[in-house]
Amino acid sequence: MLGKPNKRGRRMKICKVLAVAILFSLSLTQAESQEKAFNLGEVIVTATKTEHTLADVPAEAVVITKEEIKAKNIKTVQDALTYLTGIKINKNCGSWGDKGKIEMLGLDA
């Protein structure tokens, strides 16, 4: 009985080795992805499908700067919108998985 390992013991050893290998590869992947961060540069979003300067935009436009995002610890677009005038966010007002409803100047967005 001592000379032959049973199937269950062998499976446990294999599972442990695989678990360690998976954890090791995940940690390497995470470290690698943190090193490869890059800057997107300036992102311009327009509703007119053409590029304009901020002064020439035919509608109200609000710019949220990188400094404001860092100072207010903004993590999502929803977080950013909560600081804007005329925008109301109703959190958890929908069905399963719904993050909320956004209203702009009283109209559904």
mmCIF file of C-alpha atoms in Angstrom:
data_model
loop_
_atom_site.group_PDB
_atom_site.id
_atom_site.type_symbol
_atom_site.label_atom_id
_atom_site.label_comp_id
_atom_site.label_asym_id
_atom_site.label_seq_id
_atom_site.Cartn_x
_atom_site.Cartn_y
_atom_site.Cartn_z
ATOM 1 C CA MET A 1 0.000 0.000 0.000
ATOM 2 C CA LEU A 2 2.858 2.424 0.711
ATOM 3 C CA GLY A 3 4.719 1.798 -2.550
ATOM 4 C CA LYS A 4 1.894 2.783 -4.915
ATOM 5 C CA PRO A 5 0.276 6.230 -4.716
ATOM 6 C CA ASN A 6 -3.455 6.138 -5.288
ATOM 7 C CA LYS A 7 -5.179 7.989 -8.136
ATOM 8 C CA ARG A 8 -6.633 10.623 -5.833
ATOM 9 C CA GLY A 9 -3.226 11.542 -4.407
ATOM 10 C CA ARG A 10 -1.735 11.775 -7.885
ATOM 11 C CA ARG A 11 -4.588 14.017 -9.052
ATOM 12 C CA MET A 12 -4.124 16.298 -6.051
ATOM 13 C CA LYS A 13 -0.420 16.699 -6.841
ATOM 14 C CA ILE A 14 -1.199 17.503 -10.471
ATOM 15 C CA CYS A 15 -3.859 20.034 -9.437
ATOM 16 C CA LYS A 16 -1.455 21.736 -7.032
ATOM 17 C CA VAL A 17 1.278 21.982 -9.667
ATOM 18 C CA LEU A 18 -1.194 23.393 -12.215
ATOM 19 C CA ALA A 19 -2.544 25.926 -9.707
ATOM 20 C CA VAL A 20 0.963 27.180 -8.907
ATOM 21 C CA ALA A 21 1.813 27.404 -12.623
ATOM 22 C CA ILE A 22 -1.364 29.371 -13.389
ATOM 23 C CA LEU A 23 -0.818 31.793 -10.503
ATOM 24 C CA PHE A 24 2.794 32.337 -11.552
ATOM 25 C CA SER A 25 1.833 33.034 -15.176
ATOM 26 C CA LEU A 26 -0.928 35.449 -14.091
ATOM 27 C CA SER A 27 1.479 37.419 -11.927
ATOM 28 C CA LEU A 28 3.950 37.682 -14.811
ATOM 29 C CA THR A 29 1.203 38.867 -17.166
ATOM 30 C CA GLN A 30 0.035 41.509 -14.690
ATOM 31 C CA ALA A 31 3.565 42.827 -14.146
ATOM 32 C CA GLU A 32 4.106 42.963 -17.909
ATOM 33 C CA SER A 33 0.845 44.836 -18.556
ATOM 34 C CA GLN A 34 1.684 47.463 -15.929
ATOM 35 C CA GLU A 35 4.953 48.220 -17.723
ATOM 36 C CA LYS A 36 3.261 48.663 -21.116
ATOM 37 C CA ALA A 37 0.952 51.551 -20.182
ATOM 38 C CA PHE A 38 0.855 54.279 -22.801
ATOM 39 C CA ASN A 39 -0.622 57.734 -23.278
ATOM 40 C CA LEU A 40 -3.521 58.142 -25.705
ATOM 41 C CA GLY A 41 -2.842 61.830 -26.080
ATOM 42 C CA GLU A 42 -5.640 64.347 -26.495
ATOM 43 C CA VAL A 43 -9.066 62.820 -27.174
ATOM 44 C CA ILE A 44 -11.578 65.019 -29.013
ATOM 45 C CA VAL A 45 -15.252 64.075 -28.842
ATOM 46 C CA THR A 46 -17.717 65.979 -31.016
ATOM 47 C CA ALA A 47 -21.423 65.698 -31.688
ATOM 48 C CA THR A 48 -21.112 67.266 -35.136
ATOM 49 C CA LYS A 49 -18.824 64.562 -36.621
ATOM 50 C CA THR A 50 -16.372 67.280 -37.624
ATOM 51 C CA GLU A 51 -13.490 68.744 -35.682
ATOM 52 C CA HIS A 52 -13.997 72.218 -34.178
ATOM 53 C CA THR A 53 -12.217 74.368 -31.644
ATOM 54 C CA LEU A 54 -14.039 74.656 -28.328
ATOM 55 C CA ALA A 55 -14.984 78.280 -29.063
ATOM 56 C CA ASP A 56 -16.634 77.328 -32.393
ATOM 57 C CA VAL A 57 -18.777 74.437 -31.134
ATOM 58 C CA PRO A 58 -22.440 75.203 -31.910
ATOM 59 C CA ALA A 59 -23.649 73.814 -28.568
ATOM 60 C CA GLU A 60 -22.694 74.021 -24.925
ATOM 61 C CA ALA A 61 -19.434 72.184 -24.299
ATOM 62 C CA VAL A 62 -17.750 71.380 -21.012
ATOM 63 C CA VAL A 63 -14.162 70.248 -20.649
ATOM 64 C CA ILE A 64 -13.108 68.113 -17.697
ATOM 65 C CA THR A 65 -9.352 68.386 -17.355
ATOM 66 C CA LYS A 66 -6.932 65.697 -16.263
ATOM 67 C CA GLU A 67 -6.222 67.714 -13.133
ATOM 68 C CA GLU A 68 -9.939 67.786 -12.220
ATOM 69 C CA ILE A 69 -10.216 64.041 -12.790
ATOM 70 C CA LYS A 70 -7.286 63.371 -10.470
ATOM 71 C CA ALA A 71 -8.367 65.898 -7.826
ATOM 72 C CA LYS A 72 -11.927 64.533 -7.655
ATOM 73 C CA ASN A 73 -10.767 60.884 -7.931
ATOM 74 C CA ILE A 74 -13.038 60.261 -10.928
ATOM 75 C CA LYS A 75 -12.977 56.618 -12.064
ATOM 76 C CA THR A 76 -15.924 56.348 -14.481
ATOM 77 C CA VAL A 77 -17.826 58.530 -16.936
ATOM 78 C CA GLN A 78 -20.771 58.420 -14.547
ATOM 79 C CA ASP A 79 -18.535 59.852 -11.796
ATOM 80 C CA ALA A 80 -17.450 62.660 -14.137
ATOM 81 C CA LEU A 81 -21.011 63.532 -15.139
ATOM 82 C CA THR A 82 -22.136 63.946 -11.522
ATOM 83 C CA TYR A 83 -20.063 67.149 -11.308
ATOM 84 C CA LEU A 84 -21.696 68.818 -14.342
ATOM 85 C CA THR A 85 -24.569 71.295 -14.178
ATOM 86 C CA GLY A 86 -27.814 70.212 -15.835
ATOM 87 C CA ILE A 87 -27.079 66.492 -15.582
ATOM 88 C CA LYS A 88 -28.879 64.235 -13.141
ATOM 89 C CA ILE A 89 -27.935 60.601 -12.554
ATOM 90 C CA ASN A 90 -30.511 58.276 -11.013
ATOM 91 C CA LYS A 91 -28.495 55.337 -9.709
ATOM 92 C CA ASN A 92 -29.955 51.836 -9.556
ATOM 93 C CA CYS A 93 -33.253 52.769 -11.168
ATOM 94 C CA GLY A 94 -33.394 50.012 -13.754
ATOM 95 C CA SER A 95 -33.370 46.260 -14.037
ATOM 96 C CA TRP A 96 -30.642 43.743 -13.252
ATOM 97 C CA GLY A 97 -27.196 45.058 -14.151
ATOM 98 C CA ASP A 98 -28.444 48.564 -14.938
ATOM 99 C CA LYS A 99 -26.060 51.168 -13.528
ATOM 100 C CA GLY A 100 -28.523 54.027 -13.604
ATOM 101 C CA LYS A 101 -30.285 56.543 -15.790
ATOM 102 C CA ILE A 102 -28.856 59.843 -17.016
ATOM 103 C CA GLU A 103 -31.021 62.920 -17.595
ATOM 104 C CA MET A 104 -29.670 66.004 -19.378
ATOM 105 C CA LEU A 105 -31.651 69.192 -18.779
ATOM 106 C CA GLY A 106 -34.692 67.085 -17.856
ATOM 107 C CA LEU A 107 -34.527 64.869 -20.960
ATOM 108 C CA ASP A 108 -33.482 61.215 -21.015
ATOM 109 C CA ALA A 109 -30.011 60.825 -22.442
#
